[in-house]
PDB file of C-alpha atoms in Angstrom:
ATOM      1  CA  UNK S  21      -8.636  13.693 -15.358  1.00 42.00           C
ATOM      2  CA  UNK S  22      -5.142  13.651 -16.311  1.00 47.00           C
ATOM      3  CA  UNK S  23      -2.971  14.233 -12.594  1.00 51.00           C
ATOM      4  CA  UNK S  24       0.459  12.717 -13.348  1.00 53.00           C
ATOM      5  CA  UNK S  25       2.687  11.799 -16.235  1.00 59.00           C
ATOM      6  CA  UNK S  26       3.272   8.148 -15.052  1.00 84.00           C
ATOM      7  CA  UNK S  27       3.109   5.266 -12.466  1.00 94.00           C
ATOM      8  CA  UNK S  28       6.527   3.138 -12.812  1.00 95.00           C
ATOM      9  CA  UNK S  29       9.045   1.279 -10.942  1.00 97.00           C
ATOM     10  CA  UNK S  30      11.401   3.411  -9.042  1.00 96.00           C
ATOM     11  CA  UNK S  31      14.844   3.305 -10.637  1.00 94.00           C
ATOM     12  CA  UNK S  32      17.882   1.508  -9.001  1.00 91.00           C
ATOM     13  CA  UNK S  33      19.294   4.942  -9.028  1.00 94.00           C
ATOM     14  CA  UNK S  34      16.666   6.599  -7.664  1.00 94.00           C
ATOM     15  CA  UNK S  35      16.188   7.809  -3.760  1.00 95.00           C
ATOM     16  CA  UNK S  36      13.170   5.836  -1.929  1.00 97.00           C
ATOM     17  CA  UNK S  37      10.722   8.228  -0.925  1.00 97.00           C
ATOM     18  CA  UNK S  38      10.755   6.993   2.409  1.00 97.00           C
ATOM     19  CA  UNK S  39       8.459  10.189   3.736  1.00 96.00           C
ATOM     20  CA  UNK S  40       5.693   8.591   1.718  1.00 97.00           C
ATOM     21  CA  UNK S  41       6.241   5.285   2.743  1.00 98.00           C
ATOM     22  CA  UNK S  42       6.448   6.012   6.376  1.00 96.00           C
ATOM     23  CA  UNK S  43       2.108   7.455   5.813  1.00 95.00           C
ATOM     24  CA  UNK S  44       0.927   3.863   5.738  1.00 94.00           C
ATOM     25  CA  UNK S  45       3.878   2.675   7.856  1.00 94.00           C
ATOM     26  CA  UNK S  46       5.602   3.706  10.533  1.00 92.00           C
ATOM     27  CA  UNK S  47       8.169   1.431  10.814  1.00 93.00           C
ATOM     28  CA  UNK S  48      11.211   2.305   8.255  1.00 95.00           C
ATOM     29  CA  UNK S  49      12.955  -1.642   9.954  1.00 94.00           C
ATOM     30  CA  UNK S  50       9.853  -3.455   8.158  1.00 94.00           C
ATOM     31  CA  UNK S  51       9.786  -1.117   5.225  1.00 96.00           C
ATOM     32  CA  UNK S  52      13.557  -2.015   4.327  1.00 97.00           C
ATOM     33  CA  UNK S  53      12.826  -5.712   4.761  1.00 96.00           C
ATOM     34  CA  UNK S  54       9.639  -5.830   2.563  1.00 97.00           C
ATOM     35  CA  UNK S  55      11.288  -3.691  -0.264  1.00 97.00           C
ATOM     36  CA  UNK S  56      14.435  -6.076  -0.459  1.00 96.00           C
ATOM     37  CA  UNK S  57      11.600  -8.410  -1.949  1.00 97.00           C
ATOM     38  CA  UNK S  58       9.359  -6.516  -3.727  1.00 97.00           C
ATOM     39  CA  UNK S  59       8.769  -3.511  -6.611  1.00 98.00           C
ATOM     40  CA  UNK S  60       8.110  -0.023  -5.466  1.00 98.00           C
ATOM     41  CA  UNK S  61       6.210   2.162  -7.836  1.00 98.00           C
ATOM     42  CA  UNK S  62       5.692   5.742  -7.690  1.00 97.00           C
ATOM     43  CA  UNK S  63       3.376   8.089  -9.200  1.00 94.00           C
ATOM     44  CA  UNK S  64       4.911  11.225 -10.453  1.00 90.00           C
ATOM     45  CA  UNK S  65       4.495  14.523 -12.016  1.00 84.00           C
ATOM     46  CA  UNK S  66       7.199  17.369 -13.381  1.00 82.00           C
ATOM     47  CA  UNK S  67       9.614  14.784 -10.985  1.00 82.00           C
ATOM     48  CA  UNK S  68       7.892  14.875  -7.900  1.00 87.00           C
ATOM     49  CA  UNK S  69       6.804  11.863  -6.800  1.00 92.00           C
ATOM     50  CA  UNK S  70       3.270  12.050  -4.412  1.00 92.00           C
ATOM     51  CA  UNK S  71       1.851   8.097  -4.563  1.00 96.00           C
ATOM     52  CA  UNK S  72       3.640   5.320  -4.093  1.00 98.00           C
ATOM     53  CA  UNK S  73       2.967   1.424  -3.639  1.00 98.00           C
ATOM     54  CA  UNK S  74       4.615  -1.327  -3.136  1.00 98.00           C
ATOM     55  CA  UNK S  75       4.019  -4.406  -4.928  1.00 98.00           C
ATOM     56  CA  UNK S  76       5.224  -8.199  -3.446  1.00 98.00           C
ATOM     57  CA  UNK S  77       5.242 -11.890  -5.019  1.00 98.00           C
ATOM     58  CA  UNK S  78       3.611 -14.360  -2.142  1.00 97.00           C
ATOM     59  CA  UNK S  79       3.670 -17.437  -4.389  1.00 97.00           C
ATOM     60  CA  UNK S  80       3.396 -17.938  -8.023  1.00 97.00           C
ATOM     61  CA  UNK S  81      -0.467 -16.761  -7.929  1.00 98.00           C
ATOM     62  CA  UNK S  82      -0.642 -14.436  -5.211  1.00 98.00           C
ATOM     63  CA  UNK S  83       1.128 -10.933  -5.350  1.00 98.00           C
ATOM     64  CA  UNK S  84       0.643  -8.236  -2.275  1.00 98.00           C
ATOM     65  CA  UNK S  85       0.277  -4.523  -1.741  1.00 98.00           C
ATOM     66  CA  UNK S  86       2.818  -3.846   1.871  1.00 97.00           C
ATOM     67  CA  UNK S  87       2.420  -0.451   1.487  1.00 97.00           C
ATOM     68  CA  UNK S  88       0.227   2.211  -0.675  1.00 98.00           C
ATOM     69  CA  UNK S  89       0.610   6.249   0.234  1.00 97.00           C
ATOM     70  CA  UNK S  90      -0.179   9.282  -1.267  1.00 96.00           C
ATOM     71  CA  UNK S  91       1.008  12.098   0.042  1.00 95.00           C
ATOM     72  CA  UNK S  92      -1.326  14.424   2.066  1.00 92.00           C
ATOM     73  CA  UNK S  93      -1.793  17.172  -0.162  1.00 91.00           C
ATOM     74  CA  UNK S  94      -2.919  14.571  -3.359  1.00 90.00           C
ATOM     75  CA  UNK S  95      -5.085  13.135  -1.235  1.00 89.00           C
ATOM     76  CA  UNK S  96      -8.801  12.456  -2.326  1.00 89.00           C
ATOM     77  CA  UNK S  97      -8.479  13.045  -6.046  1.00 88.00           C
ATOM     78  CA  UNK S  98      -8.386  10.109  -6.912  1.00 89.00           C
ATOM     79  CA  UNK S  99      -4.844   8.716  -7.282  1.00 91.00           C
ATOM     80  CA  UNK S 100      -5.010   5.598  -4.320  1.00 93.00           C
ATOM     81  CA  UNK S 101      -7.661   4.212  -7.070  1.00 94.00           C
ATOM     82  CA  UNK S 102      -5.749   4.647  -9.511  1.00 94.00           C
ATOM     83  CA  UNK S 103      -2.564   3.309  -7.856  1.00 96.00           C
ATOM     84  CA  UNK S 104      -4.568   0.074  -7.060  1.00 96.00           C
ATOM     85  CA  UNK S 105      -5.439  -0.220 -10.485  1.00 96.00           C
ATOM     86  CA  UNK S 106      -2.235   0.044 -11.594  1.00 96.00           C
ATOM     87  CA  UNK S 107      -1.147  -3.163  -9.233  1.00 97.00           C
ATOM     88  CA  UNK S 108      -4.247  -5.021 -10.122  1.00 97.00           C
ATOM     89  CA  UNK S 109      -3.065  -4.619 -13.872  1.00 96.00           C
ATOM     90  CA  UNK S 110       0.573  -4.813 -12.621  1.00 97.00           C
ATOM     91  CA  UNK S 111      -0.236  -8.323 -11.114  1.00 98.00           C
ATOM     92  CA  UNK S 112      -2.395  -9.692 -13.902  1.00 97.00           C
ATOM     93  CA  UNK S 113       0.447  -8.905 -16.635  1.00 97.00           C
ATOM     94  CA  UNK S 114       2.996 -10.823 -14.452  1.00 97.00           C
ATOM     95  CA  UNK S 115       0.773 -14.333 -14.103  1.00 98.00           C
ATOM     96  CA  UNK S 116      -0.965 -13.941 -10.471  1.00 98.00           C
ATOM     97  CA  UNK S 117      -4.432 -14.853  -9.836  1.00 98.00           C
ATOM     98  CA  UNK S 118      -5.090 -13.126  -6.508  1.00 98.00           C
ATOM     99  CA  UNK S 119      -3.858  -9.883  -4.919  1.00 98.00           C
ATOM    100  CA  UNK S 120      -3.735  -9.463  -1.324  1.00 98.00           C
ATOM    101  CA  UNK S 121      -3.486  -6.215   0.881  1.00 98.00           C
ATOM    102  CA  UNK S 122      -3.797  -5.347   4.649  1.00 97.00           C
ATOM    103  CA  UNK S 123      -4.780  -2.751   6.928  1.00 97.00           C
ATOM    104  CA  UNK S 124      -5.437  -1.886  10.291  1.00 96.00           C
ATOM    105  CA  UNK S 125      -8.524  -2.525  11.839  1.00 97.00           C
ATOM    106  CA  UNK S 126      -8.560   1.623  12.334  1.00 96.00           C
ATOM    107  CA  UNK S 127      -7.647   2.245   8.653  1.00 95.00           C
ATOM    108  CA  UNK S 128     -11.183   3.335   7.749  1.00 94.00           C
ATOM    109  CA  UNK S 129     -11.228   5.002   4.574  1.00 92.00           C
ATOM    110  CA  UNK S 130      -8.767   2.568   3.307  1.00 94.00           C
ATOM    111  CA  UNK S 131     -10.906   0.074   4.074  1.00 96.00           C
ATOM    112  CA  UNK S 132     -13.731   1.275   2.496  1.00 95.00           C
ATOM    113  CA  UNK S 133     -11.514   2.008  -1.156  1.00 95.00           C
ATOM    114  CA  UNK S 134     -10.159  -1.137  -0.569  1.00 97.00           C
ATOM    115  CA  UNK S 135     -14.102  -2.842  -0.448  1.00 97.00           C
ATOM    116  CA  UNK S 136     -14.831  -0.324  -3.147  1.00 96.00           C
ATOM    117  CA  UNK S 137     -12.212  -1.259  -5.535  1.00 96.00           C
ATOM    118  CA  UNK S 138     -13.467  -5.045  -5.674  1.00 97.00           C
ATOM    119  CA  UNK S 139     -11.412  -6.449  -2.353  1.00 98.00           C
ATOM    120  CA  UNK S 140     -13.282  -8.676   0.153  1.00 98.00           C
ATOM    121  CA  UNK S 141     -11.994  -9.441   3.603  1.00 98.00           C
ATOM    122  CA  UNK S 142     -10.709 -12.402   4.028  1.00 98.00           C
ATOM    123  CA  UNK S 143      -8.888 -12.598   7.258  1.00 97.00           C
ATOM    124  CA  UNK S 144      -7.783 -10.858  10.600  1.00 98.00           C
ATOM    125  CA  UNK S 145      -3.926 -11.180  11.665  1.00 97.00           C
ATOM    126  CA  UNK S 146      -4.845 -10.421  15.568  1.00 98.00           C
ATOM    127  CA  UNK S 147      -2.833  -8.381  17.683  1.00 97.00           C
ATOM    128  CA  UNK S 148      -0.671  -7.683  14.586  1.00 95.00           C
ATOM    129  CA  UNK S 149       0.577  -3.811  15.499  1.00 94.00           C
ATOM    130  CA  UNK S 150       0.976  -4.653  18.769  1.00 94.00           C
ATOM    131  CA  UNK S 151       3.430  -7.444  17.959  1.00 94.00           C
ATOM    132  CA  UNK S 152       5.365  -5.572  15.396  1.00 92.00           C
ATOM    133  CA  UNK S 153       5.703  -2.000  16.310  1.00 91.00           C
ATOM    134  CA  UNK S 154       7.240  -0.617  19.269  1.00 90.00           C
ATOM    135  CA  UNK S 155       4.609   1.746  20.135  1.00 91.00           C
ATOM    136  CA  UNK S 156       0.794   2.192  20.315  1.00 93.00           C
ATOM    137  CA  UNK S 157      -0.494   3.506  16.707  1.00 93.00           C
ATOM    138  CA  UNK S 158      -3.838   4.904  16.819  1.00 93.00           C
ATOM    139  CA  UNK S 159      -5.767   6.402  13.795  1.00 92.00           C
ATOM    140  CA  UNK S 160      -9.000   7.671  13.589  1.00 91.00           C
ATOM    141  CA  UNK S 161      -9.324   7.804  17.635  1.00 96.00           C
ATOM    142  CA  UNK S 162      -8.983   4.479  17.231  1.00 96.00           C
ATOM    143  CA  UNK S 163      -6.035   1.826  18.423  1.00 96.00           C
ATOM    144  CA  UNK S 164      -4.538  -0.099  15.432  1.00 96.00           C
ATOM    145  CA  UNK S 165      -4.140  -3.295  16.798  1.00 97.00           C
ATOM    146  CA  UNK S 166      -4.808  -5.965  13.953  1.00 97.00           C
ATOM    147  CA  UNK S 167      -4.677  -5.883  10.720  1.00 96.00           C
ATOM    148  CA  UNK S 168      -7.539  -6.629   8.293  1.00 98.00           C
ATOM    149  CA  UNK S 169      -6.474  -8.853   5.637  1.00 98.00           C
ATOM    150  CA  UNK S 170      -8.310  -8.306   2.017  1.00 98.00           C
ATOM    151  CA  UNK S 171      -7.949 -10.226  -1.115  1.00 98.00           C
ATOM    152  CA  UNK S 172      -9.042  -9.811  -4.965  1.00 98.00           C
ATOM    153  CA  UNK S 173      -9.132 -11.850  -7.348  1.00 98.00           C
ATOM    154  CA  UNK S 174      -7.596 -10.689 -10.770  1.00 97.00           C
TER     155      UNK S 174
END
């Protein structure tokens, strides 16, 4: 099904869609220091962009996802697969061997697309919310306190 005319790195130029950003986190002080490193892609259509991701060299072999959104009204149709598909291809075509992503341990659908789309867990960073944000998060009458960590290999 044909949603969106293309997923591609936001232009220097171009304003960060911070309201989609700030869905999978809240905090716009880590958001600015992850993007300083790392590619932000968006998914658009007729110039409105509704998905975004963010994509972030580790090491030479291991690239991670900080931060994957689409906005509320696109969601379930499909485009959060196809935005991890396009960093999965994304981080094959530039050399890395594994890609990473995290969640919170109340993040459950994205935990289950993530486990879907070929990821594995492959580590907890306890009391990781907690630590970095200034207030409580919760999410699916759940507290957000630590974040699952998944990996893939490409």
């Amino acid at each position: 099904m044909h949603i969106f005319n293309a997923i591609r790195p936001l232009k220097k130029d171009e304003k960060i869609p911070y309201t989609l950003l700030l869905l999978a986190d809240p905090s716009k002080e880590l958001i600015d220091q992850y993007l300083a490193v790392s590619t932000l892609y968006i998914a658009e259509e007729a110039g409105i962009v509704f998905g975004v991701y963010v994509l972030t060299p580790v090491d030479s072999n291991i690239a991670e996802i900080k931060n994957i959104a689409v906005c509320e009204t696109h969601q379930g149709k499909g485009i959060g697969t196809l935005l991890l598909r396009h960093a999965e291809d994304t981080a094959r075509k530039n050399g890395y061997k594994k890609l990473i992503i995290g969640t919170g341990n109340s993040s459950i659908r994205q935990l289950y697309l993530y486990q879907k789309m070929g990821f594995e867990i492959c580590g907890i960073k306890k009391n990781f919310f907690i630590i970095n944000y200034k207030e409580a998060l919760w999410e699916n009458h759940i507290q957000c306190k630590h974040m699952i960590l998944l990996s893939k290999t490409l």
